[in-house]
mmCIF file of C-alpha atoms in Angstrom:
data_model
loop_
_atom_site.group_PDB
_atom_site.id
_atom_site.type_symbol
_atom_site.label_atom_id
_atom_site.label_comp_id
_atom_site.label_asym_id
_atom_site.label_seq_id
_atom_site.Cartn_x
_atom_site.Cartn_y
_atom_site.Cartn_z
ATOM 1 C CA MET A 1 114.367 107.639 84.715
ATOM 2 C CA GLU A 2 114.832 105.087 81.928
ATOM 3 C CA ILE A 3 112.596 105.238 78.915
ATOM 4 C CA ASN A 4 113.196 101.520 78.162
ATOM 5 C CA ARG A 5 111.482 98.531 79.821
ATOM 6 C CA ARG A 6 113.214 96.922 82.760
ATOM 7 C CA PRO A 7 115.409 94.184 81.339
ATOM 8 C CA PRO A 8 114.826 90.640 82.548
ATOM 9 C CA THR A 9 116.734 89.372 85.574
ATOM 10 C CA TYR A 10 117.960 86.343 83.641
ATOM 11 C CA ARG A 11 119.304 85.693 80.114
ATOM 12 C CA LEU A 12 116.528 84.986 77.650
ATOM 13 C CA PRO A 13 116.721 82.243 75.041
ATOM 14 C CA ASN A 14 117.001 84.847 72.283
ATOM 15 C CA ASN A 15 120.126 86.225 73.975
ATOM 16 C CA PRO A 16 122.519 83.243 74.086
ATOM 17 C CA TRP A 17 126.230 83.194 75.018
ATOM 18 C CA PRO A 18 128.502 84.714 73.663
ATOM 19 C CA GLU A 19 126.358 87.721 73.178
ATOM 20 C CA TRP A 20 126.416 90.389 75.889
ATOM 21 C CA PRO A 21 123.816 89.414 78.554
ATOM 22 C CA LEU A 22 120.876 91.737 78.223
ATOM 23 C CA THR A 23 119.796 91.508 81.858
ATOM 24 C CA ALA A 24 118.967 93.875 84.687
ATOM 25 C CA ARG A 25 122.135 94.982 86.512
ATOM 26 C CA THR A 26 122.415 97.468 89.291
ATOM 27 C CA GLY A 27 125.477 99.721 88.945
ATOM 28 C CA TYR A 28 127.700 100.840 91.851
ATOM 29 C CA GLY A 29 126.254 104.331 91.662
ATOM 30 C CA GLN A 30 122.707 102.887 91.962
ATOM 31 C CA GLU A 31 123.738 100.781 94.911
ATOM 32 C CA GLU A 32 125.185 103.750 96.635
ATOM 33 C CA ALA A 33 122.127 105.911 95.981
ATOM 34 C CA LYS A 34 119.886 103.067 97.389
ATOM 35 C CA LYS A 35 121.938 102.896 100.499
ATOM 36 C CA LEU A 36 121.788 106.669 100.957
ATOM 37 C CA PHE A 37 118.217 107.379 99.914
ATOM 38 C CA GLY A 38 116.472 104.020 99.925
ATOM 39 C CA GLY A 39 113.470 103.300 97.881
ATOM 40 C CA VAL A 40 113.251 102.883 94.084
ATOM 41 C CA ILE A 41 116.253 104.160 92.377
ATOM 42 C CA THR A 42 115.270 103.749 88.649
ATOM 43 C CA ASP A 43 111.887 104.230 87.190
ATOM 44 C CA TYR A 44 111.511 102.221 84.011
ATOM 45 C CA GLU A 45 109.260 103.203 81.096
ATOM 46 C CA MET A 46 109.378 106.786 82.159
ATOM 47 C CA THR A 47 110.281 110.005 80.304
ATOM 48 C CA ALA A 48 110.534 113.679 80.912
ATOM 49 C CA VAL A 49 108.005 115.699 78.943
ATOM 50 C CA GLY A 50 108.495 119.181 80.280
ATOM 51 C CA PHE A 51 110.302 121.501 82.614
ATOM 52 C CA THR A 52 109.414 124.634 84.522
ATOM 53 C CA GLY A 53 111.640 127.253 85.846
ATOM 54 C CA GLN A 54 111.823 130.707 87.440
ATOM 55 C CA ASN A 55 114.532 133.347 87.111
ATOM 56 C CA GLY A 56 116.512 131.126 84.860
ATOM 57 C CA LEU A 57 116.595 128.109 87.279
ATOM 58 C CA VAL A 58 114.829 124.823 86.817
ATOM 59 C CA LYS A 59 112.121 124.167 89.327
ATOM 60 C CA SER A 60 110.267 121.050 88.239
ATOM 61 C CA VAL A 61 110.137 118.340 85.743
ATOM 62 C CA THR A 62 106.948 116.775 84.321
ATOM 63 C CA THR A 63 107.257 113.124 83.739
ATOM 64 C CA SER A 64 105.087 110.610 81.981
ATOM 65 C CA LYS A 65 104.906 106.865 81.688
ATOM 66 C CA ALA A 66 106.323 105.795 78.353
ATOM 67 C CA ARG A 67 105.334 102.946 76.119
ATOM 68 C CA PHE A 68 107.573 102.118 73.044
ATOM 69 C CA HIS A 69 109.432 105.319 73.758
ATOM 70 C CA LYS A 70 106.330 107.582 73.516
ATOM 71 C CA PRO A 71 104.591 109.348 76.492
ATOM 72 C CA VAL A 72 101.427 107.744 77.669
ATOM 73 C CA PRO A 73 98.763 110.430 77.855
ATOM 74 C CA GLY A 74 97.127 110.957 81.237
ATOM 75 C CA THR A 75 100.066 109.638 83.303
ATOM 76 C CA GLU A 76 101.904 112.942 83.741
ATOM 77 C CA GLN A 77 103.291 113.887 87.084
ATOM 78 C CA GLU A 78 105.242 116.970 88.254
ATOM 79 C CA GLN A 79 108.271 116.721 90.595
ATOM 80 C CA ASP A 80 110.309 119.484 92.176
ATOM 81 C CA VAL A 81 113.929 119.507 91.031
ATOM 82 C CA ASP A 82 116.923 121.779 91.188
ATOM 83 C CA VAL A 83 119.303 119.961 88.847
ATOM 84 C CA VAL A 84 118.565 118.134 85.581
ATOM 85 C CA ILE A 85 121.113 115.765 84.021
ATOM 86 C CA LEU A 86 120.272 114.377 80.600
ATOM 87 C CA ALA A 87 122.044 111.160 79.911
ATOM 88 C CA MET A 88 121.091 110.088 76.341
ATOM 89 C CA GLY A 89 123.400 107.093 75.712
ATOM 90 C CA PHE A 90 124.675 106.540 72.193
ATOM 91 C CA ASN A 91 121.956 108.689 70.606
ATOM 92 C CA GLY A 92 123.735 111.928 71.388
ATOM 93 C CA ALA A 93 121.856 115.181 71.569
ATOM 94 C CA GLU A 94 119.730 116.438 68.828
ATOM 95 C CA GLN A 95 120.432 120.050 68.088
ATOM 96 C CA LYS A 96 116.849 121.105 68.928
ATOM 97 C CA TYR A 97 117.353 120.098 72.577
ATOM 98 C CA LEU A 98 120.483 122.294 72.821
ATOM 99 C CA GLN A 99 118.646 125.054 71.043
ATOM 100 C CA ALA A 100 115.728 124.747 73.455
ATOM 101 C CA PHE A 101 118.082 125.671 76.213
ATOM 102 C CA GLY A 102 119.635 128.530 74.183
ATOM 103 C CA VAL A 103 122.919 126.621 73.775
ATOM 104 C CA ASP A 104 124.741 127.617 70.602
ATOM 105 C CA GLN A 105 128.330 127.230 71.879
ATOM 106 C CA VAL A 106 129.918 124.232 73.625
ATOM 107 C CA ASN A 107 133.318 124.856 74.971
ATOM 108 C CA GLU A 108 136.305 122.362 75.361
ATOM 109 C CA ASP A 109 135.904 122.669 79.186
ATOM 110 C CA TYR A 110 132.285 121.411 78.980
ATOM 111 C CA THR A 111 130.811 124.786 79.651
ATOM 112 C CA THR A 112 128.378 126.493 77.167
ATOM 113 C CA ASN A 113 127.314 130.051 76.387
ATOM 114 C CA ASP A 114 124.784 129.599 79.261
ATOM 115 C CA GLU A 115 126.604 129.419 82.630
ATOM 116 C CA GLN A 116 123.966 127.001 83.911
ATOM 117 C CA VAL A 117 124.258 124.442 81.061
ATOM 118 C CA PHE A 118 127.099 121.981 80.809
ATOM 119 C CA VAL A 119 127.550 119.416 78.035
ATOM 120 C CA ALA A 120 129.558 116.087 78.074
ATOM 121 C CA GLY A 121 129.771 112.717 76.686
ATOM 122 C CA ASP A 122 127.800 111.845 73.537
ATOM 123 C CA ALA A 123 125.953 115.167 73.644
ATOM 124 C CA ARG A 124 129.318 116.947 73.264
ATOM 125 C CA ARG A 125 131.346 114.577 71.166
ATOM 126 C CA GLY A 126 128.777 112.428 69.403
ATOM 127 C CA PRO A 127 128.400 108.731 69.788
ATOM 128 C CA SER A 128 131.510 107.285 71.486
ATOM 129 C CA LEU A 129 132.723 104.840 74.080
ATOM 130 C CA VAL A 130 131.139 104.760 77.498
ATOM 131 C CA ILE A 131 134.530 105.455 79.091
ATOM 132 C CA TRP A 132 134.512 108.879 77.511
ATOM 133 C CA GLY A 133 131.052 109.547 78.943
ATOM 134 C CA ILE A 134 132.292 108.510 82.424
ATOM 135 C CA TYR A 135 135.417 110.655 82.074
ATOM 136 C CA GLU A 136 133.596 113.718 80.716
ATOM 137 C CA GLY A 137 130.891 113.241 83.388
ATOM 138 C CA ARG A 138 133.456 113.547 86.013
ATOM 139 C CA MET A 139 134.944 116.607 84.402
ATOM 140 C CA VAL A 140 131.425 118.242 84.151
ATOM 141 C CA ALA A 141 130.956 117.428 87.873
ATOM 142 C CA GLU A 142 134.114 119.423 88.591
ATOM 143 C CA GLN A 143 132.846 122.363 86.470
ATOM 144 C CA VAL A 144 129.472 122.350 88.097
ATOM 145 C CA ASP A 145 131.084 122.278 91.561
ATOM 146 C CA ALA A 146 133.374 125.191 90.676
ATOM 147 C CA ALA A 147 130.489 127.134 89.244
ATOM 148 C CA CYS A 148 128.327 126.505 92.382
ATOM 149 C CA GLN A 149 131.249 127.651 94.597
ATOM 150 C CA VAL A 150 131.370 130.954 92.777
ATOM 151 C CA ARG A 151 127.677 131.572 93.140
ATOM 152 C CA VAL A 152 127.529 130.777 96.928
#
């Protein structure tokens, strides 16, 4: 899900060279997901507005269409999920979101005081370079994999 509008497929006049081209691009991860799963990979102007769970496990996410970064009333839909990954870009995580999940301790190994919540990238270190987000995302993936192996 992406809360922003889909960027244009071509460079607009108000985005001239040498500025970074603000155009729609498909990353290698999206290409891979499209090959594996088909269909739409990214829903634009969409946001999560709620989660449900049972016995400490997430079960569903409620989504809503978004306009100007605000949910559009009456467009809510519920989808079953078993994993939620919040990627918040350079904004980082507001403490209220961590507190909503009961997270009051983030460890150097990307774990938290809740064995089911991991934190990386901007949410852990604050606004930083995307390369740190990629690196820490990989480190979190290893931690999640290890945690899942223990529970099986």
